[in-house]
Amino acid sequence: MGIQETVLLADAMLTPAGVVAPAELAFDAAGRIVYAGTPRVAGTGHEEISVQIGGTLPGEGAHAADVVVRDLTGHVLMPGLVNGHTHSAMTLLRGVSDDEGFMPWLAAVQALEQHLTHDDVTVGLQLAMVEMIETGTVAFADMYHWDERLIELVRGTGMRAMVALASFAPEAVGFPGVSPWNGADAVEQTEELAARYAGDAQIRVAYGPHAPYTCPPEFLREIAERAKRTGIPIHTHISESAAEVAQITAQYGATPAAHLASLGLFDANVLAAHCVHLTQAEIEDMARYGAAVSHNPVSNLKLGCGIAALPEWQEAGLRVSLGTDSVASNNSLDLFEEIKLASILHRGGKQDAAVVKAADVLAIATSGGADALGFTESGSLEVGLLADVIALDVTGSGATPLDLAGADTAALTSHLGFAATGSDVRHVFIGGRHIYADGTHLTIDADAVRARARIARARLHAAADDAAANAAGDAAASPADQG
Ligand SMILES: [Zn+2]
């Protein structure tokens, strides 16, 4: 007889109704949460139920043999994290040109990126998923090259993803070493993939027009019209830098979000990354359009772009998720770092320690992200939703002292918001499927992925060096062509 129900017993749990301590989370064979509260077995301390597979939960009656009980004493449970904006394959470019400024960084990244092959994108994606799983991320919004082979890799790990095929202009080939697809092809492929994965619990497909400064207006208008017709969401970048705002305003006579609004983009379901330099009117308009945004504080600081107005977004009622952006501008996929920064950054800016509370950022990083990506059947630990849940070890120095007795909401949210790190994550369940168990991956060979990633990075540097040497050779051979 198959397992009918899985029960997790932990020291505490973060639920929409507040902190539960001690905690029991139970989900059925379909991964749907059937119970979230204090342990149902009266008088049973966690130590009385050992970790067991196929064990019985005392007092469960006739079907007890079908219940798996996992004793997670020394752990706390929270919803799995959702990364609202990244470019997974760029994990291969970790640490490229970190200290040289935005334009030299972009040049260094592009010098390597143009040599990416499909194998590189594959291993980059896999490396990103390994790191995300290890740090408690269960779902991510991605913009890069995507096709069925890559999507199936995501499905194999058990993760959820909203995948957007990055496009720049109808005739522009986005990733020449990876695929011959230009922008028009990417739009067609988006619609084919969206049809193929319609209704899939793990995959959502989105249009990925890169940004208003890389995509011509008529291309954006066409995507907006298609999105309105097909219902496919749009994932894009808006107002990442002041330079972008100046350029778009000079070119089109409107700030970036207003420019996109005039093209009809917000008639569709939009997820907009960065939004660092929105005007107050744009913030209010985007809230009214029902657009979702992704706050990427580490990337925005590291690239010198600025600080997005999260408190004003919250005030306006914007739908908000939290993202890392790519590893090339971060250099980590650990969302716990973003959670802490997203809170304290705005306190510093406002000189007010009461703005952007830990509980609010934790909600943004979980249910906010699930909402922004359209995974509305997960994102919080409540009966009826899918069990996307992570368990963090709270026995270490960084979690001591942590007094959870009496269900002190502030103690758990302050720990998760300000002290916890991705390396505290010990277990990950997605839709009830156990994909990371006590620090071991169950759905991907992490050692093999890391080894292949090192080889891929070395090959990229060699290819870029060859290209540079060839270019120098050509220049020396035909000096008259220069200038
Ligand atoms: Zn981005």
CSV table of C-alpha atoms and ligand atoms in Angstrom, one decimal:
chain,number,residue,atom,x,y,z
A,1,MET,CA,0.0,0.0,0.0
A,2,GLY,CA,1.4,3.4,-0.9
A,3,ILE,CA,2.0,6.3,1.4
A,4,GLN,CA,-1.2,8.2,2.0
A,5,GLU,CA,0.1,11.0,4.2
A,6,THR,CA,3.4,12.5,5.2
A,7,VAL,CA,3.7,14.2,8.6
A,8,LEU,CA,6.5,16.7,9.5
A,9,LEU,CA,7.0,17.5,13.2
A,10,ALA,CA,9.1,20.5,13.9
A,11,ASP,CA,9.9,23.0,16.7
A,12,ALA,CA,7.9,25.8,15.0
A,13,MET,CA,6.3,26.7,11.7
A,14,LEU,CA,5.5,30.0,9.9
A,15,THR,CA,1.9,30.1,8.7
A,16,PRO,CA,-0.3,32.9,7.4
A,17,ALA,CA,-2.0,33.0,10.7
A,18,GLY,CA,1.3,33.4,12.6
A,19,VAL,CA,3.8,31.1,14.2
A,20,VAL,CA,2.8,27.7,15.4
A,21,ALA,CA,5.1,26.0,18.0
A,22,PRO,CA,5.6,23.1,18.3
A,23,ALA,CA,4.3,22.3,14.8
A,24,GLU,CA,2.9,19.6,12.6
A,25,LEU,CA,2.5,19.9,8.9
A,26,ALA,CA,0.7,17.0,7.1
A,27,PHE,CA,0.2,16.5,3.4
A,28,ASP,CA,-1.5,13.8,1.3
A,29,ALA,CA,-0.1,11.7,-1.5
A,30,ALA,CA,-0.9,14.4,-4.0
A,31,GLY,CA,1.3,16.8,-2.0
A,32,ARG,CA,-1.7,18.9,-0.7
A,33,ILE,CA,-1.6,20.2,2.8
A,34,VAL,CA,-4.2,18.5,5.0
A,35,TYR,CA,-3.1,19.8,8.4
A,36,ALA,CA,-1.0,22.7,9.6
A,37,GLY,CA,-1.0,23.4,13.3
A,38,THR,CA,0.2,22.1,16.7
A,39,PRO,CA,0.8,18.3,16.8
A,40,ARG,CA,-2.4,16.4,16.8
A,41,VAL,CA,-1.3,13.6,19.1
A,42,ALA,CA,-1.8,14.8,22.6
A,43,GLY,CA,1.1,14.3,25.0
A,44,THR,CA,3.5,13.2,22.3
A,45,GLY,CA,6.8,15.0,22.3
A,46,HIS,CA,8.9,14.9,19.2
A,47,GLU,CA,11.4,12.7,20.8
A,48,GLU,CA,8.8,10.0,21.1
A,49,ILE,CA,8.4,9.7,17.4
A,50,SER,CA,11.6,8.7,15.7
A,51,VAL,CA,12.5,9.4,12.1
A,52,GLN,CA,11.0,6.6,10.1
A,53,ILE,CA,9.8,5.7,6.7
A,54,GLY,CA,6.5,3.9,6.6
A,55,GLY,CA,6.2,4.3,10.4
A,56,THR,CA,3.0,4.8,12.2
A,57,LEU,CA,1.7,7.9,13.8
A,58,PRO,CA,0.2,6.9,17.2
A,59,GLY,CA,-3.5,7.4,17.4
A,60,GLU,CA,-4.1,7.6,13.7
A,61,GLY,CA,-6.3,4.6,13.5
A,62,ALA,CA,-7.0,2.3,10.7
A,63,HIS,CA,-4.8,4.0,8.1
A,64,ALA,CA,-1.8,4.6,10.4
A,65,ALA,CA,0.4,2.2,8.4
A,66,ASP,CA,0.1,4.6,5.4
A,67,VAL,CA,1.5,7.6,7.3
A,68,VAL,CA,5.2,8.6,7.1
A,69,VAL,CA,6.3,10.6,10.1
A,70,ARG,CA,9.5,12.7,9.9
A,71,ASP,CA,10.7,14.0,13.2
A,72,LEU,CA,12.4,17.3,12.5
A,73,THR,CA,13.1,18.3,16.0
A,74,GLY,CA,15.7,21.0,16.0
A,75,HIS,CA,14.2,22.5,12.8
A,76,VAL,CA,11.6,25.1,11.9
A,77,LEU,CA,9.4,25.0,8.9
A,78,MET,CA,8.5,27.8,6.5
A,79,PRO,CA,7.1,28.0,3.0
A,80,GLY,CA,9.7,27.5,0.3
A,81,LEU,CA,11.3,30.7,-1.1
A,82,VAL,CA,10.4,32.0,-4.6
A,83,ASN,CA,13.0,33.8,-6.6
A,84,GLY,CA,11.2,36.5,-8.6
A,85,HIS,CA,13.9,37.3,-11.1
A,86,THR,CA,17.0,35.5,-12.3
A,87,HIS,CA,18.9,34.3,-15.3
A,88,SER,CA,19.9,30.8,-14.2
A,89,ALA,CA,22.4,30.0,-16.9
A,90,MET,CA,24.6,32.9,-15.9
A,91,THR,CA,25.8,31.1,-12.9
A,92,LEU,CA,28.7,30.2,-15.1
A,93,LEU,CA,29.7,33.9,-15.1
A,94,ARG,CA,29.9,34.1,-11.3
A,95,GLY,CA,32.5,36.7,-10.2
A,96,VAL,CA,33.2,38.2,-13.6
A,97,SER,CA,34.4,41.8,-13.4
A,98,ASP,CA,33.0,42.5,-9.9
A,99,ASP,CA,34.7,45.8,-9.2
A,100,GLU,CA,35.0,47.7,-12.5
A,101,GLY,CA,31.8,49.6,-12.9
A,102,PHE,CA,28.6,48.8,-14.9
A,103,MET,CA,29.8,49.2,-18.5
A,104,PRO,CA,33.1,47.3,-18.1
A,105,TRP,CA,31.1,44.6,-16.2
A,106,LEU,CA,28.6,44.4,-19.1
A,107,ALA,CA,31.4,44.2,-21.6
A,108,ALA,CA,33.2,41.4,-19.7
A,109,VAL,CA,30.0,39.4,-19.2
A,110,GLN,CA,29.0,39.7,-22.9
A,111,ALA,CA,32.5,38.7,-24.0
A,112,LEU,CA,32.0,35.4,-22.3
A,113,GLU,CA,28.3,35.1,-22.9
A,114,GLN,CA,28.6,35.2,-26.7
A,115,HIS,CA,30.5,31.9,-26.5
A,116,LEU,CA,27.9,30.1,-24.5
A,117,THR,CA,26.7,26.8,-26.0
A,118,HIS,CA,23.6,24.8,-25.3
A,119,ASP,CA,25.6,22.5,-23.1
A,120,ASP,CA,26.8,25.6,-21.1
A,121,VAL,CA,23.3,26.9,-20.7
A,122,THR,CA,22.3,23.4,-19.5
A,123,VAL,CA,25.0,23.1,-16.9
A,124,GLY,CA,24.5,26.7,-15.8
A,125,LEU,CA,20.8,26.1,-15.3
A,126,GLN,CA,21.6,22.9,-13.4
A,127,LEU,CA,24.2,24.7,-11.2
A,128,ALA,CA,21.6,27.4,-10.4
A,129,MET,CA,19.0,24.8,-9.4
A,130,VAL,CA,21.5,23.0,-7.2
A,131,GLU,CA,22.3,26.3,-5.4
A,132,MET,CA,18.7,27.4,-5.2
A,133,ILE,CA,17.5,24.0,-3.7
A,134,GLU,CA,20.4,24.1,-1.2
A,135,THR,CA,19.3,27.5,0.0
A,136,GLY,CA,15.6,26.9,0.2
A,137,THR,CA,14.3,28.2,-3.1
A,138,VAL,CA,11.5,26.1,-4.6
A,139,ALA,CA,10.4,28.3,-7.6
A,140,PHE,CA,12.0,30.9,-9.8
A,141,ALA,CA,11.2,33.3,-12.6
A,142,ASP,CA,13.9,33.1,-15.2
A,143,MET,CA,14.6,35.0,-18.4
A,144,TYR,CA,17.1,33.5,-20.8
A,145,HIS,CA,17.2,30.9,-23.6
A,146,TRP,CA,14.6,28.2,-22.9
A,147,ASP,CA,13.4,25.2,-24.8
A,148,GLU,CA,11.8,21.8,-24.1
A,149,ARG,CA,15.1,20.1,-23.1
A,150,LEU,CA,15.9,22.8,-20.5
A,151,ILE,CA,12.3,22.9,-19.2
A,152,GLU,CA,12.4,19.1,-18.7
A,153,LEU,CA,15.5,19.5,-16.6
A,154,VAL,CA,13.6,21.8,-14.3
A,155,ARG,CA,10.7,19.3,-14.1
A,156,GLY,CA,13.1,16.5,-13.3
A,157,THR,CA,14.4,18.3,-10.2
A,158,GLY,CA,10.9,18.9,-8.9
A,159,MET,CA,11.3,22.7,-8.9
A,160,ARG,CA,8.8,25.2,-10.3
A,161,ALA,CA,9.7,27.8,-12.8
A,162,MET,CA,8.2,30.6,-14.8
A,163,VAL,CA,10.5,30.6,-17.9
A,164,ALA,CA,10.7,33.5,-20.3
A,165,LEU,CA,12.5,33.3,-23.6
A,166,ALA,CA,14.6,36.5,-23.7
A,167,SER,CA,14.1,38.5,-26.9
A,168,PHE,CA,15.5,41.8,-28.1
A,169,ALA,CA,14.1,42.6,-31.5
A,170,PRO,CA,12.3,40.5,-34.2
A,171,GLU,CA,15.5,40.0,-36.2
A,172,ALA,CA,18.1,39.9,-33.3
A,173,VAL,CA,19.5,36.5,-32.4
A,174,GLY,CA,19.7,36.5,-28.7
A,175,PHE,CA,22.1,33.6,-28.0
A,176,PRO,CA,24.0,32.8,-31.2
A,177,GLY,CA,26.1,30.0,-29.7
A,178,VAL,CA,23.1,28.4,-28.2
A,179,SER,CA,20.3,28.6,-30.7
A,180,PRO,CA,19.6,30.3,-34.1
A,181,TRP,CA,16.3,31.8,-32.8
A,182,ASN,CA,15.8,35.5,-33.2
A,183,GLY,CA,13.2,37.6,-31.4
A,184,ALA,CA,10.4,36.7,-33.7
A,185,ASP,CA,11.3,33.0,-33.3
A,186,ALA,CA,11.4,33.4,-29.5
A,187,VAL,CA,7.9,34.7,-29.5
A,188,GLU,CA,6.7,31.8,-31.6
A,189,GLN,CA,8.5,29.3,-29.4
A,190,THR,CA,7.0,31.0,-26.3
A,191,GLU,CA,3.5,30.3,-27.6
A,192,GLU,CA,4.3,26.7,-28.6
A,193,LEU,CA,5.9,26.0,-25.2
A,194,ALA,CA,3.1,27.7,-23.4
A,195,ALA,CA,0.6,25.4,-25.2
A,196,ARG,CA,2.6,22.3,-24.4
A,197,TYR,CA,2.9,23.1,-20.7
A,198,ALA,CA,-0.5,24.5,-20.2
A,199,GLY,CA,-1.8,23.3,-16.9
A,200,ASP,CA,1.6,21.9,-15.7
A,201,ALA,CA,1.9,22.4,-12.0
A,202,GLN,CA,5.7,23.1,-12.3
A,203,ILE,CA,6.0,25.2,-15.4
A,204,ARG,CA,4.7,28.5,-16.6
A,205,VAL,CA,5.9,30.0,-19.8
A,206,ALA,CA,6.2,33.8,-20.3
A,207,TYR,CA,7.2,36.2,-23.1
A,208,GLY,CA,10.6,37.7,-22.3
A,209,PRO,CA,11.0,41.1,-24.0
A,210,HIS,CA,14.2,42.1,-22.4
A,211,ALA,CA,13.7,45.8,-21.7
A,212,PRO,CA,12.4,49.0,-23.2
A,213,TYR,CA,15.9,50.1,-24.1
A,214,THR,CA,16.7,46.9,-26.0
A,215,CYS,CA,13.3,46.2,-27.6
A,216,PRO,CA,11.8,48.5,-30.3
A,217,PRO,CA,8.3,49.9,-29.6
A,218,GLU,CA,6.6,48.0,-32.4
A,219,PHE,CA,8.0,44.7,-31.1
A,220,LEU,CA,6.8,45.5,-27.6
A,221,ARG,CA,3.4,46.4,-28.9
A,222,GLU,CA,3.1,43.2,-30.9
A,223,ILE,CA,4.0,41.1,-27.8
A,224,ALA,CA,1.5,43.1,-25.7
A,225,GLU,CA,-1.2,42.3,-28.3
A,226,ARG,CA,-0.3,38.7,-28.4
A,227,ALA,CA,-0.2,38.4,-24.6
A,228,LYS,CA,-3.6,39.9,-24.4
A,229,ARG,CA,-4.9,37.4,-26.8
A,230,THR,CA,-3.1,34.3,-25.5
A,231,GLY,CA,-3.1,35.1,-21.7
A,232,ILE,CA,0.6,34.3,-21.6
A,233,PRO,CA,2.4,36.5,-19.0
A,234,ILE,CA,5.2,38.9,-19.8
A,235,HIS,CA,8.5,39.0,-17.8
A,236,THR,CA,10.6,42.1,-18.5
A,237,HIS,CA,13.1,44.6,-16.9
A,238,ILE,CA,11.9,48.1,-16.2
A,239,SER,CA,13.8,51.2,-15.0
A,240,GLU,CA,16.9,49.4,-13.7
A,241,SER,CA,19.1,52.4,-14.0
A,242,ALA,CA,18.9,56.2,-14.2
A,243,ALA,CA,20.7,56.0,-17.5
A,244,GLU,CA,17.8,53.9,-18.9
A,245,VAL,CA,15.2,56.4,-17.7
A,246,ALA,CA,17.1,59.2,-19.4
A,247,GLN,CA,17.5,57.3,-22.6
A,248,ILE,CA,13.9,56.2,-22.9
A,249,THR,CA,12.6,59.7,-21.9
A,250,ALA,CA,14.8,61.3,-24.5
A,251,GLN,CA,13.8,58.8,-27.2
A,252,TYR,CA,10.1,58.4,-26.6
A,253,GLY,CA,9.1,61.4,-24.4
A,254,ALA,CA,8.0,59.1,-21.5
A,255,THR,CA,9.6,57.4,-18.6
A,256,PRO,CA,10.0,53.6,-19.1
A,257,ALA,CA,6.9,52.3,-17.4
A,258,ALA,CA,4.7,55.0,-18.9
A,259,HIS,CA,6.3,54.2,-22.3
A,260,LEU,CA,5.4,50.5,-21.9
A,261,ALA,CA,1.9,51.5,-20.7
A,262,SER,CA,1.4,53.5,-23.9
A,263,LEU,CA,2.2,50.4,-25.9
A,264,GLY,CA,-0.4,48.4,-24.1
A,265,LEU,CA,2.0,46.1,-22.2
A,266,PHE,CA,0.1,46.4,-18.9
A,267,ASP,CA,-3.1,45.0,-20.5
A,268,ALA,CA,-1.2,41.7,-20.0
A,269,ASN,CA,-0.1,40.0,-16.9
A,270,VAL,CA,3.4,41.6,-16.3
A,271,LEU,CA,6.2,40.7,-14.0
A,272,ALA,CA,8.7,43.6,-14.0
A,273,ALA,CA,12.2,43.2,-12.6
A,274,HIS,CA,14.1,46.1,-10.8
A,275,CYS,CA,11.8,49.1,-11.2
A,276,VAL,CA,14.4,51.1,-9.3
A,277,HIS,CA,13.6,54.4,-10.8
A,278,LEU,CA,9.8,54.4,-11.1
A,279,THR,CA,8.1,57.7,-10.6
A,280,GLN,CA,5.4,57.9,-7.9
A,281,ALA,CA,2.8,58.1,-10.7
A,282,GLU,CA,4.2,55.0,-12.4
A,283,ILE,CA,4.1,53.1,-9.1
A,284,GLU,CA,0.5,54.0,-8.6
A,285,ASP,CA,-0.4,53.2,-12.2
A,286,MET,CA,1.4,49.8,-12.1
A,287,ALA,CA,-0.5,49.0,-8.9
A,288,ARG,CA,-3.8,49.9,-10.7
A,289,TYR,CA,-2.8,47.7,-13.7
A,290,GLY,CA,-2.3,44.8,-11.3
A,291,ALA,CA,1.4,44.4,-12.4
A,292,ALA,CA,3.8,42.4,-10.3
A,293,VAL,CA,7.3,43.6,-9.6
A,294,SER,CA,10.5,41.9,-8.5
A,295,HIS,CA,12.7,43.6,-5.9
A,296,ASN,CA,16.4,42.8,-6.5
A,297,PRO,CA,18.3,44.8,-3.8
A,298,VAL,CA,21.7,43.0,-4.0
A,299,SER,CA,22.0,43.3,-7.8
A,300,ASN,CA,20.7,47.0,-7.8
A,301,LEU,CA,23.4,47.9,-5.2
A,302,LYS,CA,26.2,45.8,-6.6
A,303,LEU,CA,25.7,47.3,-10.1
A,304,GLY,CA,25.4,50.8,-8.7
A,305,CYS,CA,21.9,51.2,-10.0
A,306,GLY,CA,20.2,52.5,-6.9
A,307,ILE,CA,17.5,51.6,-4.3
A,308,ALA,CA,14.0,50.7,-5.4
A,309,ALA,CA,11.1,52.2,-3.4
A,310,LEU,CA,9.8,49.1,-1.7
A,311,PRO,CA,8.0,51.0,1.1
A,312,GLU,CA,6.2,53.1,-1.5
A,313,TRP,CA,5.4,50.0,-3.5
A,314,GLN,CA,3.8,48.4,-0.4
A,315,GLU,CA,1.9,51.6,0.3
A,316,ALA,CA,0.5,51.7,-3.3
A,317,GLY,CA,-0.5,48.0,-3.1
A,318,LEU,CA,1.9,46.8,-5.8
A,319,ARG,CA,2.3,43.0,-6.0
A,320,VAL,CA,5.9,42.4,-4.9
A,321,SER,CA,8.3,39.5,-5.2
A,322,LEU,CA,11.9,39.2,-4.2
A,323,GLY,CA,14.7,38.2,-6.6
A,324,THR,CA,18.4,37.8,-6.9
A,325,ASP,CA,18.9,38.7,-10.6
A,326,SER,CA,21.7,36.6,-12.1
A,327,VAL,CA,24.7,35.4,-10.3
A,328,ALA,CA,26.8,37.6,-12.6
A,329,SER,CA,25.4,40.6,-10.7
A,330,ASN,CA,24.9,39.2,-7.2
A,331,ASN,CA,26.9,36.7,-6.8
A,332,SER,CA,24.7,34.3,-4.9
A,333,LEU,CA,21.3,32.8,-5.3
A,334,ASP,CA,20.7,32.7,-1.5
A,335,LEU,CA,17.4,34.5,-1.0
A,336,PHE,CA,18.0,34.8,2.8
A,337,GLU,CA,20.6,37.4,2.0
A,338,GLU,CA,18.0,39.4,-0.1
A,339,ILE,CA,15.4,39.0,2.7
A,340,LYS,CA,17.6,40.6,5.3
A,341,LEU,CA,18.8,43.3,3.0
A,342,ALA,CA,15.3,44.1,1.7
A,343,SER,CA,14.4,44.9,5.3
A,344,ILE,CA,17.4,46.8,6.6
A,345,LEU,CA,18.2,48.7,3.4
A,346,HIS,CA,15.0,50.8,3.5
A,347,ARG,CA,15.3,51.3,7.3
A,348,GLY,CA,18.7,53.0,6.5
A,349,GLY,CA,17.3,55.0,3.7
A,350,LYS,CA,14.3,56.2,5.6
A,351,GLN,CA,16.2,56.4,8.9
A,352,ASP,CA,13.2,54.5,10.4
A,353,ALA,CA,13.7,51.1,12.0
A,354,ALA,CA,10.0,50.3,11.8
A,355,VAL,CA,9.6,50.2,8.0
A,356,VAL,CA,9.7,47.0,6.0
A,357,LYS,CA,9.2,44.4,8.8
A,358,ALA,CA,10.8,41.0,8.7
A,359,ALA,CA,7.4,39.3,8.5
A,360,ASP,CA,6.5,41.4,5.4
A,361,VAL,CA,9.7,40.5,3.6
A,362,LEU,CA,9.2,36.8,4.4
A,363,ALA,CA,5.7,37.1,2.9
A,364,ILE,CA,7.1,38.8,-0.2
A,365,ALA,CA,9.8,36.1,-0.6
A,366,THR,CA,7.2,33.3,-0.4
A,367,SER,CA,3.5,34.0,-1.0
A,368,GLY,CA,4.4,37.2,-2.9
A,369,GLY,CA,6.6,35.4,-5.2
A,370,ALA,CA,4.2,32.5,-5.8
A,371,ASP,CA,1.5,35.1,-6.7
A,372,ALA,CA,3.9,37.0,-9.0
A,373,LEU,CA,4.9,33.8,-10.9
A,374,GLY,CA,1.3,32.5,-11.0
A,375,PHE,CA,1.9,29.5,-8.8
A,376,THR,CA,-1.2,30.3,-6.8
A,377,GLU,CA,-1.6,26.8,-5.4
A,378,SER,CA,1.5,27.2,-3.2
A,379,GLY,CA,3.4,29.9,-1.3
A,380,SER,CA,2.1,29.5,2.2
A,381,LEU,CA,1.6,26.7,4.7
A,382,GLU,CA,-2.1,26.3,4.9
A,383,VAL,CA,-4.6,23.5,4.3
A,384,GLY,CA,-5.6,23.0,0.7
A,385,LEU,CA,-2.4,24.4,-0.8
A,386,LEU,CA,0.5,22.3,-2.2
A,387,ALA,CA,3.3,21.6,0.3
A,388,ASP,CA,6.2,23.7,-0.8
A,389,VAL,CA,8.0,23.6,2.5
A,390,ILE,CA,11.6,24.0,3.7
A,391,ALA,CA,13.1,23.0,7.1
A,392,LEU,CA,15.9,25.0,8.6
A,393,ASP,CA,18.2,23.7,11.3
A,394,VAL,CA,18.0,26.0,14.4
A,395,THR,CA,20.4,24.1,16.7
A,396,GLY,CA,23.5,26.1,15.5
A,397,SER,CA,25.3,29.1,17.1
A,398,GLY,CA,23.6,31.5,14.7
A,399,ALA,CA,20.2,30.4,16.0
A,400,THR,CA,21.0,30.4,19.7
A,401,PRO,CA,19.3,31.5,21.8
A,402,LEU,CA,16.0,31.2,20.0
A,403,ASP,CA,13.0,30.9,22.4
A,404,LEU,CA,10.0,29.6,20.4
A,405,ALA,CA,8.0,28.6,23.5
A,406,GLY,CA,4.6,30.2,23.6
A,407,ALA,CA,4.6,30.6,19.9
A,408,ASP,CA,6.4,33.9,20.0
A,409,THR,CA,5.8,35.2,16.5
A,410,ALA,CA,8.6,37.8,16.7
A,411,ALA,CA,11.2,35.3,17.7
A,412,LEU,CA,10.8,33.1,14.6
A,413,THR,CA,10.2,35.9,12.1
A,414,SER,CA,13.3,37.8,13.5
A,415,HIS,CA,15.4,34.7,13.2
A,416,LEU,CA,14.3,33.9,9.6
A,417,GLY,CA,14.4,37.6,8.6
A,418,PHE,CA,17.7,38.6,10.1
A,419,ALA,CA,19.9,35.7,11.2
A,420,ALA,CA,19.1,32.6,9.1
A,421,THR,CA,21.1,31.9,6.0
A,422,GLY,CA,20.6,29.5,3.1
A,423,SER,CA,23.1,27.1,4.6
A,424,ASP,CA,20.7,26.4,7.4
A,425,VAL,CA,18.3,24.8,5.0
A,426,ARG,CA,18.3,21.0,5.5
A,427,HIS,CA,15.2,19.7,3.8
A,428,VAL,CA,13.2,20.9,0.8
A,429,PHE,CA,9.8,19.5,-0.2
A,430,ILE,CA,8.0,20.8,-3.4
A,431,GLY,CA,4.4,19.7,-3.9
A,432,GLY,CA,5.1,17.2,-1.1
A,433,ARG,CA,8.0,15.6,-3.0
A,434,HIS,CA,11.1,15.4,-0.9
A,435,ILE,CA,13.9,16.7,-3.1
A,436,TYR,CA,16.6,17.7,-0.5
A,437,ALA,CA,17.0,15.5,2.5
A,438,ASP,CA,19.3,16.4,5.4
A,439,GLY,CA,21.6,18.2,3.0
A,440,THR,CA,21.5,15.6,0.3
A,441,HIS,CA,20.0,16.2,-3.2
A,442,LEU,CA,17.5,13.5,-4.2
A,443,THR,CA,16.8,14.7,-7.7
A,444,ILE,CA,20.1,16.0,-9.1
A,445,ASP,CA,23.8,14.9,-9.0
A,446,ALA,CA,25.2,18.1,-7.5
A,447,ASP,CA,28.9,16.9,-7.5
A,448,ALA,CA,28.7,16.1,-11.2
A,449,VAL,CA,27.0,19.4,-12.0
A,450,ARG,CA,29.7,21.4,-10.2
A,451,ALA,CA,32.5,19.5,-12.0
A,452,ARG,CA,30.9,20.2,-15.4
A,453,ALA,CA,30.4,23.8,-14.5
A,454,ARG,CA,34.1,24.3,-13.7
A,455,ILE,CA,35.0,22.7,-17.1
A,456,ALA,CA,32.5,24.9,-18.9
A,457,ARG,CA,33.8,28.1,-17.3
A,458,ALA,CA,37.4,27.2,-18.3
A,459,ARG,CA,36.3,26.6,-21.9
A,460,LEU,CA,34.4,29.9,-22.0
A,461,HIS,CA,37.5,31.8,-21.0
A,462,ALA,CA,39.6,30.0,-23.6
A,463,ALA,CA,37.0,30.7,-26.3
A,464,ALA,CA,36.9,34.4,-25.4
A,465,ASP,CA,40.7,34.6,-25.3
A,466,ASP,CA,40.9,33.0,-28.8
A,467,ALA,CA,38.3,35.4,-30.1
A,468,ALA,CA,40.3,38.4,-28.7
A,469,ALA,CA,43.5,37.1,-30.2
A,470,ASN,CA,41.9,36.6,-33.6
A,471,ALA,CA,40.4,40.1,-33.5
A,472,ALA,CA,43.8,41.5,-32.6
A,473,GLY,CA,45.3,39.5,-35.5
A,474,ASP,CA,42.8,40.8,-37.9
A,475,ALA,CA,43.4,44.4,-36.8
A,476,ALA,CA,47.1,44.0,-37.2
A,477,ALA,CA,46.6,42.4,-40.7
A,478,SER,CA,44.4,45.2,-42.0
A,479,PRO,CA,45.2,48.5,-40.2
A,480,ALA,CA,43.6,50.5,-43.0
A,481,ASP,CA,40.2,49.1,-42.0
A,482,GLN,CA,40.4,50.5,-38.5
A,483,GLY,CA,38.9,53.7,-37.2
B,1,ZN,ZN,17.7,40.6,-15.0
